[in-house]
Each structure stands twice: as structure tokens, then as C-alpha cells.
Short mmCIF file of C-alpha atoms and ligand atoms in Angstrom, two decimals:
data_model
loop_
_atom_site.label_atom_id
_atom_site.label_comp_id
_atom_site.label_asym_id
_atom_site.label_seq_id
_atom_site.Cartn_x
_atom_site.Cartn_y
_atom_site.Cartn_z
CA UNK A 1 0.00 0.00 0.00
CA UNK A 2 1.37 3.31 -0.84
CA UNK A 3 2.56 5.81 2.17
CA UNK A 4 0.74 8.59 1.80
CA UNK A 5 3.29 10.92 3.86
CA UNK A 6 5.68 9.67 1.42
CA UNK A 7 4.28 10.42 -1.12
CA UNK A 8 3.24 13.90 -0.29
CA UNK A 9 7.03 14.70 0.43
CA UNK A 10 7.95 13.38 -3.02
CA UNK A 11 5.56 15.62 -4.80
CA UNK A 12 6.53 18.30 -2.25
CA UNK A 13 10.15 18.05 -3.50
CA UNK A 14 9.34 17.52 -7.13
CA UNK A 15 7.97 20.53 -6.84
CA UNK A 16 10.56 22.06 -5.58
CA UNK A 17 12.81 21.04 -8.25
CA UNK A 18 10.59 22.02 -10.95
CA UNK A 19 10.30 25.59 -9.60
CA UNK A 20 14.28 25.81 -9.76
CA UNK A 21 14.08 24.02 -13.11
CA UNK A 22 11.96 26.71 -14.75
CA UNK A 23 13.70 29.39 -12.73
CA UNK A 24 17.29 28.22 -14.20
CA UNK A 25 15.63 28.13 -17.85
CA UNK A 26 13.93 31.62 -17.28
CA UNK A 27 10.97 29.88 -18.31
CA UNK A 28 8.64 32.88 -16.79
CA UNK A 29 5.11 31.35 -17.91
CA UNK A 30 6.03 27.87 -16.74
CA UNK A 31 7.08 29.75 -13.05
CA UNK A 32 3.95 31.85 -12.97
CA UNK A 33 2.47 28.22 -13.32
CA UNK A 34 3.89 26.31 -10.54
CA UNK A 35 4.03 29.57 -8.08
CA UNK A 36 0.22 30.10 -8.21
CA UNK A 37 -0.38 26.31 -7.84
CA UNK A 38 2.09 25.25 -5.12
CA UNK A 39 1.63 22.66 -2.32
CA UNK A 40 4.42 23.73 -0.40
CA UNK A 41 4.27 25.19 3.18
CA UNK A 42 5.10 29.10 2.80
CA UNK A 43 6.06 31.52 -0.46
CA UNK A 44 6.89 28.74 -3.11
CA UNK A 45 8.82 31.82 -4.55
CA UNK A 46 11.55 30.97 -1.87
CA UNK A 47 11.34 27.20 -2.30
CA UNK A 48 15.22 25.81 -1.74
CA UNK A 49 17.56 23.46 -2.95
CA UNK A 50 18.60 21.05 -0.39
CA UNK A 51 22.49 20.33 -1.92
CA UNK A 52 23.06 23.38 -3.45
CA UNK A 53 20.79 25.92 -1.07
CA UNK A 54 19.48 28.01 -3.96
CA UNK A 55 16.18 29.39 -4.07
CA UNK A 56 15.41 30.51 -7.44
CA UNK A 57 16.58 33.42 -8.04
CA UNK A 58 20.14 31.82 -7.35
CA UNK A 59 19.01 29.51 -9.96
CA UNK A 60 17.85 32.40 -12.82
CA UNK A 61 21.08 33.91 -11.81
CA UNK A 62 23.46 31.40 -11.82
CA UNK A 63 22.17 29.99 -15.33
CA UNK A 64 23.56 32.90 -16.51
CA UNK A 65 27.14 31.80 -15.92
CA UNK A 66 28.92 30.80 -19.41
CA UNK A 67 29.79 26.76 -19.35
CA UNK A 68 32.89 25.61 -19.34
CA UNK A 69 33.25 25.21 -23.06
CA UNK A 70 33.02 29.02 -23.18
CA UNK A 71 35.26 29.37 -20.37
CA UNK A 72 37.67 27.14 -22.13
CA UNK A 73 37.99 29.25 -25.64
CA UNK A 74 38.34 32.44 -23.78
CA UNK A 75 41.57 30.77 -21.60
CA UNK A 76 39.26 31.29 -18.39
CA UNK A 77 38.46 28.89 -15.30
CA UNK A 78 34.92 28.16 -14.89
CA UNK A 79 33.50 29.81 -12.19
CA UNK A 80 35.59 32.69 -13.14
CA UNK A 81 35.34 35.39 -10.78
CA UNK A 82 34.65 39.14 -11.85
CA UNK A 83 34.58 40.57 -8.73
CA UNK A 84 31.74 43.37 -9.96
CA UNK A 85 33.43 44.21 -13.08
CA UNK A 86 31.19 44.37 -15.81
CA UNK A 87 31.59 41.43 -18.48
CA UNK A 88 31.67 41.90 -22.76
CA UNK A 89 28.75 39.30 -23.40
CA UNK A 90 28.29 37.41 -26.09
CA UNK A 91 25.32 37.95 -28.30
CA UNK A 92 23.82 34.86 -26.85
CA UNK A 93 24.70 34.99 -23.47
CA UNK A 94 23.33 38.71 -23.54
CA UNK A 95 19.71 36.99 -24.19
CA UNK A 96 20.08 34.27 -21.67
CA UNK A 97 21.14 37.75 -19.20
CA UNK A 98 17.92 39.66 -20.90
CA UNK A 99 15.42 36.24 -20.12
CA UNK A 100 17.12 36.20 -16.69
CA UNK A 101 15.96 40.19 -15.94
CA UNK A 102 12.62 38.87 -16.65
CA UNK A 103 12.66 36.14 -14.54
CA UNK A 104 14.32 37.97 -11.51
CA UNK A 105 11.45 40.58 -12.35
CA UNK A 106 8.76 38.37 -11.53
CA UNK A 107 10.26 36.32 -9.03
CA UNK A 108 10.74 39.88 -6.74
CA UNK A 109 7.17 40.41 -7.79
CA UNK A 110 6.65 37.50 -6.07
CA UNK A 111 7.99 38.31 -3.21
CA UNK A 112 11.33 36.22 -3.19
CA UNK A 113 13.98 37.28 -1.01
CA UNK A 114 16.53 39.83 -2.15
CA UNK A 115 19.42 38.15 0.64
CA UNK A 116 18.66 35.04 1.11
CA UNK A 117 21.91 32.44 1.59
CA UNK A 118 22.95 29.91 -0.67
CA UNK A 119 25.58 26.62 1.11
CA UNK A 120 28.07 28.50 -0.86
CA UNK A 121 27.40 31.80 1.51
CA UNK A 122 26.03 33.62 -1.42
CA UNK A 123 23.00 35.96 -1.87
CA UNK A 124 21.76 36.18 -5.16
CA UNK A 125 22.91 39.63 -5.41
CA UNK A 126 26.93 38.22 -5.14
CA UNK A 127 26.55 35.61 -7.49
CA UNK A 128 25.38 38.04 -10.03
CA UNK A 129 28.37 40.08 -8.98
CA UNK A 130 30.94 37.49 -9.57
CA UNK A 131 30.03 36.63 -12.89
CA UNK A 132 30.07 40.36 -13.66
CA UNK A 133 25.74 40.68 -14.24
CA UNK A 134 25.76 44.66 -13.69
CA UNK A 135 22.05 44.64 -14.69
CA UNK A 136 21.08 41.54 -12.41
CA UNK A 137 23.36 43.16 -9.88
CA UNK A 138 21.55 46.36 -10.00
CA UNK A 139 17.89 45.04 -9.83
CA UNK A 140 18.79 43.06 -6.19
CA UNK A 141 20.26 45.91 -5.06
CA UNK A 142 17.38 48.05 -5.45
CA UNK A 143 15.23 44.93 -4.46
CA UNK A 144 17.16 45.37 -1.06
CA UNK A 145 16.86 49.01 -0.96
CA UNK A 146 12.80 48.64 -1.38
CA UNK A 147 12.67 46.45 1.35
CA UNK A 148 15.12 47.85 3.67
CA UNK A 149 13.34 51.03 3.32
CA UNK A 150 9.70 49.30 3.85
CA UNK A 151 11.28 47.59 6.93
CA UNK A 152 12.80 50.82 8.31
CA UNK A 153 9.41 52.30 8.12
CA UNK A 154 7.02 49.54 9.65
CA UNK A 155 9.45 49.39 12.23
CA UNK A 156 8.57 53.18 12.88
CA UNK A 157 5.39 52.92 12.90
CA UNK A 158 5.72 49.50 15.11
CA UNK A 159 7.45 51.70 17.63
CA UNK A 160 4.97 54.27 17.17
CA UNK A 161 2.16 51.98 18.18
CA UNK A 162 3.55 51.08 21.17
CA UNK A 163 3.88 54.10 22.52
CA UNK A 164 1.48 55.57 25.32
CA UNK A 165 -1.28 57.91 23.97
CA UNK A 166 -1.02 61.25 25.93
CA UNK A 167 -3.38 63.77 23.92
CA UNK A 168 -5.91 63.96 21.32
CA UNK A 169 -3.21 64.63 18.53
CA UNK A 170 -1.04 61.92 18.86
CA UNK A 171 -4.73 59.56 19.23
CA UNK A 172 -5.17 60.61 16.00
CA UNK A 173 -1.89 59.73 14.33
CA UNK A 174 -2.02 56.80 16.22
CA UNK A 175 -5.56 55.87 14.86
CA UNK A 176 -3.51 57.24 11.10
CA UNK A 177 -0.78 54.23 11.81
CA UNK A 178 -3.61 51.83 13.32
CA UNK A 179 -5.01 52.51 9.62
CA UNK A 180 -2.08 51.05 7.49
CA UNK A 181 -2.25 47.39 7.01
CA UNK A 182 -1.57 45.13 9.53
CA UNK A 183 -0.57 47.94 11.95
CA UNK A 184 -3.31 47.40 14.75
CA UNK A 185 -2.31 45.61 18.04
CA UNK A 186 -4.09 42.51 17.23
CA UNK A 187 -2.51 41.97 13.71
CA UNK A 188 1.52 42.07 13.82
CA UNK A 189 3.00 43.75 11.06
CA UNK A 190 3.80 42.14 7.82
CA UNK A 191 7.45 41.19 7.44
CA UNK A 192 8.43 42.02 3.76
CA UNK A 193 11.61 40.32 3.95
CA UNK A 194 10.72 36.97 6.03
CA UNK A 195 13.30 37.25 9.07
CA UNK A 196 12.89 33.65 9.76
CA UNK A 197 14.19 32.34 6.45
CA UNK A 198 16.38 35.27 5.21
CA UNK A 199 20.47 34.04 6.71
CA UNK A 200 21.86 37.26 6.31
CA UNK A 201 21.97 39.79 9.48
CA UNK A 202 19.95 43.01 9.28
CA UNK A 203 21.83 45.01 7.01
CA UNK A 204 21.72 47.69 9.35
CA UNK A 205 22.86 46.63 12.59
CA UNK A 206 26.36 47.34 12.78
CA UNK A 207 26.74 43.98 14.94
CA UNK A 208 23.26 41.92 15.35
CA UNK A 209 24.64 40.53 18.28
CA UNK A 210 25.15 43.46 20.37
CA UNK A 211 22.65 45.40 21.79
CA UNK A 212 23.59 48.96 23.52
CA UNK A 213 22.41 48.56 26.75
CA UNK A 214 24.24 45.00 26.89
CA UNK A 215 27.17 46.94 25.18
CA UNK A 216 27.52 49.62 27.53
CA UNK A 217 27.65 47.66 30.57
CA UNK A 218 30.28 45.76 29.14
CA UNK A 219 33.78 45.24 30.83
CA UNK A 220 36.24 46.88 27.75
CA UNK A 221 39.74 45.79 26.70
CA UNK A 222 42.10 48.60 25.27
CA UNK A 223 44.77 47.20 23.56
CA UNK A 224 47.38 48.53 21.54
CA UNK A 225 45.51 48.47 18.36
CA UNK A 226 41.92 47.83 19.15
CA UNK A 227 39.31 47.68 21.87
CA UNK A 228 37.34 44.76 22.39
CA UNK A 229 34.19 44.48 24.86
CA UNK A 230 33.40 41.48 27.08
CA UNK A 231 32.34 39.31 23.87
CA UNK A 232 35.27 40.59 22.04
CA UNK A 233 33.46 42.61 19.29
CA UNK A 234 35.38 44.81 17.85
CA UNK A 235 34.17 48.48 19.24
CA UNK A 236 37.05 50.35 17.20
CA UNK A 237 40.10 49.22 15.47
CA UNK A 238 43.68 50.98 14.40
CA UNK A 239 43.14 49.63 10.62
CA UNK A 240 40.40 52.65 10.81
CA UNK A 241 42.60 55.42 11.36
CA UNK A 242 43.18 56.59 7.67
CA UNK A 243 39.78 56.66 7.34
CA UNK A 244 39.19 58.62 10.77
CA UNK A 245 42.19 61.05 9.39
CA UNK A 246 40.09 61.91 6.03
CA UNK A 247 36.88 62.30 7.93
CA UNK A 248 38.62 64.96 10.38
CA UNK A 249 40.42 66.54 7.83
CA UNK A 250 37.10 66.66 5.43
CA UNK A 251 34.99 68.26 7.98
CA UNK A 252 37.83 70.82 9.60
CA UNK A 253 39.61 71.92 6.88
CA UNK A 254 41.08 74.55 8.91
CA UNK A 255 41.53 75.60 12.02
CA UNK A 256 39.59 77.57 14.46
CA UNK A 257 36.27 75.53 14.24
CA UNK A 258 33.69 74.05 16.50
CA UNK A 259 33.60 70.36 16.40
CA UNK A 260 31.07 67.64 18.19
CA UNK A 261 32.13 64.11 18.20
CA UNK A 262 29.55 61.50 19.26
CA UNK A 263 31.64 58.12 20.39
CA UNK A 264 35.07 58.41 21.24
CA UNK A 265 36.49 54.77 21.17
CA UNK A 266 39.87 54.57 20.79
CA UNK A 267 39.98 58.83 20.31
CA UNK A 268 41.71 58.63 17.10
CA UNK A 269 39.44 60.56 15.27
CA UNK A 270 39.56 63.05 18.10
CA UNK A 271 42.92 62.96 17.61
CA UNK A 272 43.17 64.18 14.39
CA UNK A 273 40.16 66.91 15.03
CA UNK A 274 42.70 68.35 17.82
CA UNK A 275 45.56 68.75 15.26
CA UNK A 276 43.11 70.97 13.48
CA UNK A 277 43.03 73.13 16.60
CA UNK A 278 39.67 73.57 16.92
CA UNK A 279 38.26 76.41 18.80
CA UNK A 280 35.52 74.25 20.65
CA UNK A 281 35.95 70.05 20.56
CA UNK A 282 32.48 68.52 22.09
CA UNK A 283 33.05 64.90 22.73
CA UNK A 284 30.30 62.88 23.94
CA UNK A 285 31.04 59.15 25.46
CA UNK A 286 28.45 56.67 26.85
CA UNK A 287 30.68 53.57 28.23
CA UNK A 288 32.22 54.36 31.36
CA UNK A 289 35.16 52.67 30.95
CA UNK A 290 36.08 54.71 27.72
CA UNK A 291 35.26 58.17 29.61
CA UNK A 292 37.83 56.67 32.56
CA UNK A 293 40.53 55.97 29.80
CA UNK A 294 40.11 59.93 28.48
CA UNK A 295 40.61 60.65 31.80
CA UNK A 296 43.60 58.99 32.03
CA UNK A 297 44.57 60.15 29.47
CA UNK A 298 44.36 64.06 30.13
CA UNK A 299 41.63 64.50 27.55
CA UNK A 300 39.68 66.67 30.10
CA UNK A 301 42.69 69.07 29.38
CA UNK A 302 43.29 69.26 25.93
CA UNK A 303 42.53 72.97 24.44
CA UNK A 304 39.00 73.59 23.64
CA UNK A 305 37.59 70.09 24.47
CA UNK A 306 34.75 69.11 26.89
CA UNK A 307 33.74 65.52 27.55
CA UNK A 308 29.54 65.09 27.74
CA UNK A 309 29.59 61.39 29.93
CA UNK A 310 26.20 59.67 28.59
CA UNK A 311 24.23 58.69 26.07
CA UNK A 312 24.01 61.27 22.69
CA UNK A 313 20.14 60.19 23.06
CA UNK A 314 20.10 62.43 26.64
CA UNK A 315 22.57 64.59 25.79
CA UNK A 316 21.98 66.32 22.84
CA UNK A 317 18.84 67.98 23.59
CA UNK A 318 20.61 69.56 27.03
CA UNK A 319 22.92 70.93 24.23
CA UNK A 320 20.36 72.49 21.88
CA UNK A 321 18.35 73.70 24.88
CA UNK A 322 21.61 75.58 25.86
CA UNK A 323 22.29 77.15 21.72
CA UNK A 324 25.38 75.24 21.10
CA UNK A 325 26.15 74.86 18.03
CA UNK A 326 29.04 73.36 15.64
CA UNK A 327 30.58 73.86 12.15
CA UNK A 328 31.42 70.06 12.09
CA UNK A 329 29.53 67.02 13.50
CA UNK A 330 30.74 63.32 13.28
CA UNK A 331 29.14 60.01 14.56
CA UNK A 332 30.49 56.91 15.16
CA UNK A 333 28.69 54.64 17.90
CA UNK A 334 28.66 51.09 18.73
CA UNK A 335 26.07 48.77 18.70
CA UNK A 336 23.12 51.40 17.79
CA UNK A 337 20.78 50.42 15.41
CA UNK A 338 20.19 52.23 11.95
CA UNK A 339 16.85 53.34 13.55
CA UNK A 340 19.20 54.98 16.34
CA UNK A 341 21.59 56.88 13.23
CA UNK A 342 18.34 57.72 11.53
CA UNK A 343 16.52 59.37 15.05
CA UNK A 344 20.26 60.97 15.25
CA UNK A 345 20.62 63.00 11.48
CA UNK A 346 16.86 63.40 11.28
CA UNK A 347 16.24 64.75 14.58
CA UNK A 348 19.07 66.51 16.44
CA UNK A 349 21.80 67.25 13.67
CA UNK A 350 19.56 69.95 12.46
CA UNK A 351 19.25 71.91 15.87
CA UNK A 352 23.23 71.57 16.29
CA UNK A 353 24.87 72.35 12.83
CA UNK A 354 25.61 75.47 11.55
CA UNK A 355 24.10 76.51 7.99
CA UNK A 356 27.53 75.96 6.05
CA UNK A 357 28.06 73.35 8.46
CA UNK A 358 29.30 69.61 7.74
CA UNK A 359 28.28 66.32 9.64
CA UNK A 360 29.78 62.80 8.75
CA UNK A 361 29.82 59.21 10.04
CA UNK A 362 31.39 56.08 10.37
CA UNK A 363 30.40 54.20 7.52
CA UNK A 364 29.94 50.49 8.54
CA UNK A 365 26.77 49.40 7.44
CA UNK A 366 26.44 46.28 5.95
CA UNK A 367 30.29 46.37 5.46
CA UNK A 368 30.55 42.24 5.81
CA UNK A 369 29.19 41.54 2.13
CA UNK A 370 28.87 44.12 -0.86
CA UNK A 371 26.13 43.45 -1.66
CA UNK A 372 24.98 44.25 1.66
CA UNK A 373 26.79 47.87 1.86
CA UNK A 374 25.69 49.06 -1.99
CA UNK A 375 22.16 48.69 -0.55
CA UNK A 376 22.82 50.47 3.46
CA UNK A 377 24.49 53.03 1.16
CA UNK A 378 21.32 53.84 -1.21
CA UNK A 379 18.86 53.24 1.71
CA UNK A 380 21.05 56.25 3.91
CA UNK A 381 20.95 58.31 0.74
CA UNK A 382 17.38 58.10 0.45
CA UNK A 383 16.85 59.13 3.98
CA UNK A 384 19.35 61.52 4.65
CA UNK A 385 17.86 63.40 1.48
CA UNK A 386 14.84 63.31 3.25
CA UNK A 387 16.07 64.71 6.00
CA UNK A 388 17.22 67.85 4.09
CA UNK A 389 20.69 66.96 3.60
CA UNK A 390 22.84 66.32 0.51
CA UNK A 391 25.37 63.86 0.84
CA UNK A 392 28.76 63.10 -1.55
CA UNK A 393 30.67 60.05 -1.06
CA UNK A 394 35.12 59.64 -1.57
CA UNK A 395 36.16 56.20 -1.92
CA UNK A 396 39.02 55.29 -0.03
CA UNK A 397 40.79 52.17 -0.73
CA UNK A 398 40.96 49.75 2.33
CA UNK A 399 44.02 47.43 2.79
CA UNK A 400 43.97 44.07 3.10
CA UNK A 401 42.72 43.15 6.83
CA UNK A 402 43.79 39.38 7.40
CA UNK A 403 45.63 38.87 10.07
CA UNK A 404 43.57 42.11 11.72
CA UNK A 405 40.34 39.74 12.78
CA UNK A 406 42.86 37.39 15.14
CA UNK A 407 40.96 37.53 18.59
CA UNK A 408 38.20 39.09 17.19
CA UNK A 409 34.54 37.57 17.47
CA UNK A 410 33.41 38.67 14.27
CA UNK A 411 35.06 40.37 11.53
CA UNK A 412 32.97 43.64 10.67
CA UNK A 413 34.84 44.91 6.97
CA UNK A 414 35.06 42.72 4.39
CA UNK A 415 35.23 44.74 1.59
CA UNK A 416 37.74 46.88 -0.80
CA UNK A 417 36.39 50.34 -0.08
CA UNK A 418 35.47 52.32 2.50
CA UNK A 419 32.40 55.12 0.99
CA UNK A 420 33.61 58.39 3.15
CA UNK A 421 30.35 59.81 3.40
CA UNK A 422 30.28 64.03 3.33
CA UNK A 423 26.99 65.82 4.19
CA UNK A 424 25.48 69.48 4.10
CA UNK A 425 22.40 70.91 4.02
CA UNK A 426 20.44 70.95 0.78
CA UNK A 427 20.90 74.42 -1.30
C1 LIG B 501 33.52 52.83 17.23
S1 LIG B 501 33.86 53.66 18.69
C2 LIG B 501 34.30 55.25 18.14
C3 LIG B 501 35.67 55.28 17.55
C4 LIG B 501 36.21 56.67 17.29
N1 LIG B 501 35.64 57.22 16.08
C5 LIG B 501 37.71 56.66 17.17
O1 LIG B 501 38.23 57.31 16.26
O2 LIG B 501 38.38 56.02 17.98
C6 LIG B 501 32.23 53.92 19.33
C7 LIG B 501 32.16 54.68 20.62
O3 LIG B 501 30.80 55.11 20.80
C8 LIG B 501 30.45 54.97 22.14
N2 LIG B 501 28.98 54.88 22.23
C9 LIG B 501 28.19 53.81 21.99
N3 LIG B 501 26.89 54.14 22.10
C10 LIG B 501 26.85 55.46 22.40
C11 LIG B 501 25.80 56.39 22.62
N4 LIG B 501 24.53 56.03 22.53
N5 LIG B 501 26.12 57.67 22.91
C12 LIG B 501 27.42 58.06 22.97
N6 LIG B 501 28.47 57.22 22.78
C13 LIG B 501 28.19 55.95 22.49
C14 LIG B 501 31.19 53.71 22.55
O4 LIG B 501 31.34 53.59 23.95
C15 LIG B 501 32.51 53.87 21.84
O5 LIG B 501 33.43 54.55 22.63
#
């Protein structure tokens, strides 16, 4: 007698591999097909390959990649790795890339997920990178931009409807946000991206495992050439310092200026603002331990410089209260989320920088995978534009870090260039 659980998983997984099939022949029609009639448990659009891990846009990605006969002509390994430098195609490869868009099209229509991880540790997004698909690159990018965004804005108004209703106003934006979908109490808010299923940390965090609170209670380690907390994260690093030299020296060209620093670290970058002279240098420093170290230091007693101990969350509005303002602003936290960065340049930069003022930050974001960054660097643009800011960006070219992560939980840069961004306000 035939098992009926059985045979239920061996449709399930014929299924499956059908989905992949017509994904890897960009067979769009035959996709739509199977998607709308699918058995499986969950979006069939992010079905997965158990030996290779692809879902299928891995698979209308990868199908791109010239066979080895084609590889062979040219003199090139299979597998041949572009790292994001665009590729001459050959007439017919460009129409397997042009069937591909259309497939990738529909299966983000779908709702498949821009960063999920193949067994090879690859989103879809990097594989089209290595084999040098600038136009599949492109589309999950902005895939991952339009979700990162959505995300960063339910997660506003998630916050918002948890918050305790004092007046009649804020009932009413409250009843605005009860009035988006699946915003009320009872109904949790849609994940776009699904959390569960997705490998890749939130793009944003600049380390998922750290929260600030757990952070800032954290025994520190300052060594020579980093400082580690209890878990041995990586709060700052020496490898930064060129980069904290061409932030200071972008945003006080000269000397004479007010400065604000939010996160001190390792004080390199406040290090390089002092060579600038500055006529005021605001530092403000949450972890205890790091504000005992300045100390120790003699920072207290540097020209110009006063130390805020705290949080720049309780801080900041003491300073605006009392008119202080600054021709320069930089941030550079640890273990704040990019709602934190956002609340920071959207909220407080503006009472605090002077109109031909310039603010900058440490830009980390999604440094572990390019992918990852391209997308954290679009998603920032978009809302620091908002925020009435314009924003220009110097590469700097980052040197190789092995060796660097030894003793290190996790390392947090894994890519060639460091995006040094500059911001002012909009004309
Ligand atoms: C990455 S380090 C800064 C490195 C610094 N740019 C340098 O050049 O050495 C981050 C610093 O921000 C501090 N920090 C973290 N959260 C903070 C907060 N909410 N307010 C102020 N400082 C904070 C940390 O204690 C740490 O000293």
C-alpha cells in the first residue's frame, strides 16, 4: 500500500525542483504556473535546494554563468570570478542575461527574497556580482533598498504603536498608523523580507549581536591596536585610522572651528580633530570605561575640548536647549541600530549644525558583504535626502585586513572600499 506521507514529500520536492528548473531556464510562464499552484508550506517563490541551497533566483542567476566550453575558448576557469566588473557578453549569453531580468522581475514580484543564503554563503545579489551581471546586480540591489526602506518604516510605525497615547493629537496619528495594514495591536506587522528564512543579518545593525544597553555595561579591553568588549566585538580598530584622518580633515579643513564628536572609542578621530586646533571640541562618550581611559589620558585638558559622559540620546537635547552649536559634527557609535543613526541626522543634527556646516559618520553598514553595503548606502541616501541633507561620497581604498580579525569575534569589513560619506544641508 502506498505511504501517503511519502508520497506527499515526493511531490513536495518535485515541486521544488521544478520551480528551480523553470527558474534556471527563465521559463517565466512555466514559473507563474507552478508559483500560483504550489503545495508547499510558505512563499513557493523561496522554495530551496537542499544540496546546493538556492532558491530561485540563485538559480535564474546562476544559469547565466557561461559553461565551461566558453570558459575554455576564452583561456578562463569556470566559475571565473569578476569581482563586480562588468563582463563583454556574447550575443547569446546577452539573451540568456535579458530572459534572466525577466525572470528575476517576476520572481521579486513574487515576493522572493533579495538576501537570502545559498551553502556556498552567497545571496543572489553576489553571485550576479561574480560573474560580472551589472544589470542583475543592480535590480537586487534596489530589491534590497525597497525592502530595507519598507522595513525601516514599519518598524517606525511599530514603535509608534507602542507608545502611550497622551493627547488627542497623537490619538489621531495613532488611529492614522492603526489605519495602514496590519498595523493594529491585534494583527503584527507584515514582514516584507521573512526574518525567519532570510540568513543574512539586518543590514543595518552594525553587529546583530550586540545590543547597547548590553554593550555599555560591558567590561572593555584597550589594547594597543583595538578595543574589544566582554564578547570581544570589535568596538574600534587601528586599521580605521586613515579613514578617521580623512573624515577629520574633510569636515575641519582649517583651524579655528567648533567640532562635536559622538563616540570616542579609541579617540583617534579626536585625535586628528585636535591637530586641526579647533576652537571648541564637544566629545560625547556613553561607556564608562572609555570616559575613565580619556581621563587617564588628560583628555579633560586638551585645548577647547569638553567631555559630555552619557548617552548622545540624553545629551543632545541639554545641548540644543543651551544654543550650542558646531561647524562640524561626526558620529560613530557602537552597537546602535540604523533606527538609532536615523533618530540621530533626522532629529538633532539639524538643531546643532551650523548653515555651512558639515556632519559625517562612520560608515559600517552592511560592510561584511557588498552586496549588503551598496544597498545600506542607497537606503542612507534616500533618507538623509529626506532629511534635508545632501550627501557626496570619496572612496578610499581599504588594505587588506587578514591577520587584523585574530581575537576578534566577528570580523565587521570585508570589503575593498570604505564610501567616506560628506553631508550638508540641501541648497
Ligand atoms: C567605534 S567607537 C568610536 C571610535 C572613534 N571614532 C575613534 O576614532 O576612535 C564607538 C564609541 O561610541 C560609544 N557609544 C556607543 N553608544 C553610544 C551612545 N549612545 N552615545 C554616545 N556614545 C556611544 C562607545 O562607547 C565607543 O566609545
Amino acid at each position: 500500500m502506498a505511504d501517503p506521507v511519502t508520497d506527499l514529500e515526493i511531490d513536495v520536492d518535485l515541486d521544488i525542483q521544478e520551480i528551480l528548473l523553470a527558474a534556471s531556464q527563465h521559463d517565466t510562464p512555466k514559473l507563474r504556473q507552478l508559483i500560483r499552484s504550489n503545495v508547499t508550506s510558505g512563499n513557493p517563490a523561496n522554495v530551496k535546494d537542499p544540496e546546493t541551497g538556492y532558491s530561485p533566483l540563485h538559480a535564474a542567476i546562476a544559469a547565466c554563468e557561461p559553461d565551461d566550453d566558453e570558459h575554455v575558448k576564452k583561456g578562463e576557469p569556470n566559475g571565473v570570478q569578476t569581482n563586480g566588473e562588468p563582463q563583454q557578453h556574447t550575443s547569446e549569453q546577452e539573451s540568456t542575461i535579458q530572459s534572466a531580468v525577466l525572470t528575476v522581475k517576476f520572481l521579486l514580484q513574487e515576493g522572493a527574497i533579495w538576501n537570502d543564503l545559498d551553502l556556498n554563503d552567497e545571496t543572489p545579489g553576489c553571485i550576479a556580482r561574480r560573474l560580472g551581471l551589472t544589470e542583475l546586480y543592480e535590480m537586487a540591489v534596489d530589491a534590497g533598498v525597497r525592502a530595507e526602506l519598507l522595513l525601516n518604516r514599519l518598524e517606525g510605525y511599530e514603535q509608534l504603536s507602542d507608545e502611550e497615547i497622551e493627547d488627542e493629537d497623537e490619538k489621531q496619528e495613532q488611529q492614522e498608523v492603526g489605519d495602514a495594514p496590519g498595523a493594529t495591536e491585534e494583527e503584527p506587522i507584515p514582514q516584507l523580507v521573512d526574518a525567519a528564512t532570510a540568513t543574512t543579518a539586518p543590514t543595518g545593525d552594525a553587529n546583530p549581536n550586540v545590543t547597547n544597553s548590553r554593550y555599555l555595561t560591558s567590561d572593555l579591553t584597550f589594547q594597543q591596536d583595538r578595543l574589544l568588549d566582554q564578547d570581544q566585538n570589535g568596538v574600534m580598530m587601528a586599521w580605521e585610522s586613515e579613514i578617521m584622518a580623512k573624515s577629520a580633515k574633510q569636515l575641519l579643513p582649517t583651524s579655528g572651528l567648533r567640532v562635536l564628536n559622538v563616540g570616542h572609542g579609541m579617540g583617534i578621530v579626536d585625535g586628528f580633530f585636535q591637530e586641526q586646533s579647533p576652537s571648541s571640541h564637544h566629545i560625547i562618550e556613553a561607556h564608562p570605561g572609555v570616559v575613565a581611559e580619556m581621563k587617564r589620558k588628560g583628555w579633560h585638558e586638551k585645548p577647547g575640548v569638553q567631555i559630555h559622559e552619557g548617552r548622545w540620546q540624553d545629551i543632545l537635547p541639554n545641548l540644543v536647549t543651551q544654543g550650542e552649536m558646531f561647524d562640524a559634527i561626526y558620529y560613530d557609535t557602537f552597537a546602535e541600530s540604523y533606527a538609532d543613526f536615523r533618530e540621530f541626522f533626522t532629529e538633532q543634527v539639524i538643531g546643532l549644525l551650523e548653515q555651512e556646516g558639515k556632519w559625517s559618520f562612520f560608515n559600517g553598514m552592511g560592510a561584511d558583504r557588498q552586496i549588503s553595503y551598496d544597498v545600506y548606502q542607497k537606503v542612507v541616501e534616500i533618507d538623509i535626502f529626506e532629511a534635508g541633507f545632501d550627501v557626496e561620497w570619496e572612496a578610499i581604498t581599504v588594505p587588506t585586513l587578514e591577520g587584523e580579525w585574530n581575537g576578534v569575534r566577528r570580523p565587521y569589513w570585508r570589503i575593498d572600499e570604505y564610501r567616506l560619506p560628506l553631508c550638508k544641508y540641501m541648497d
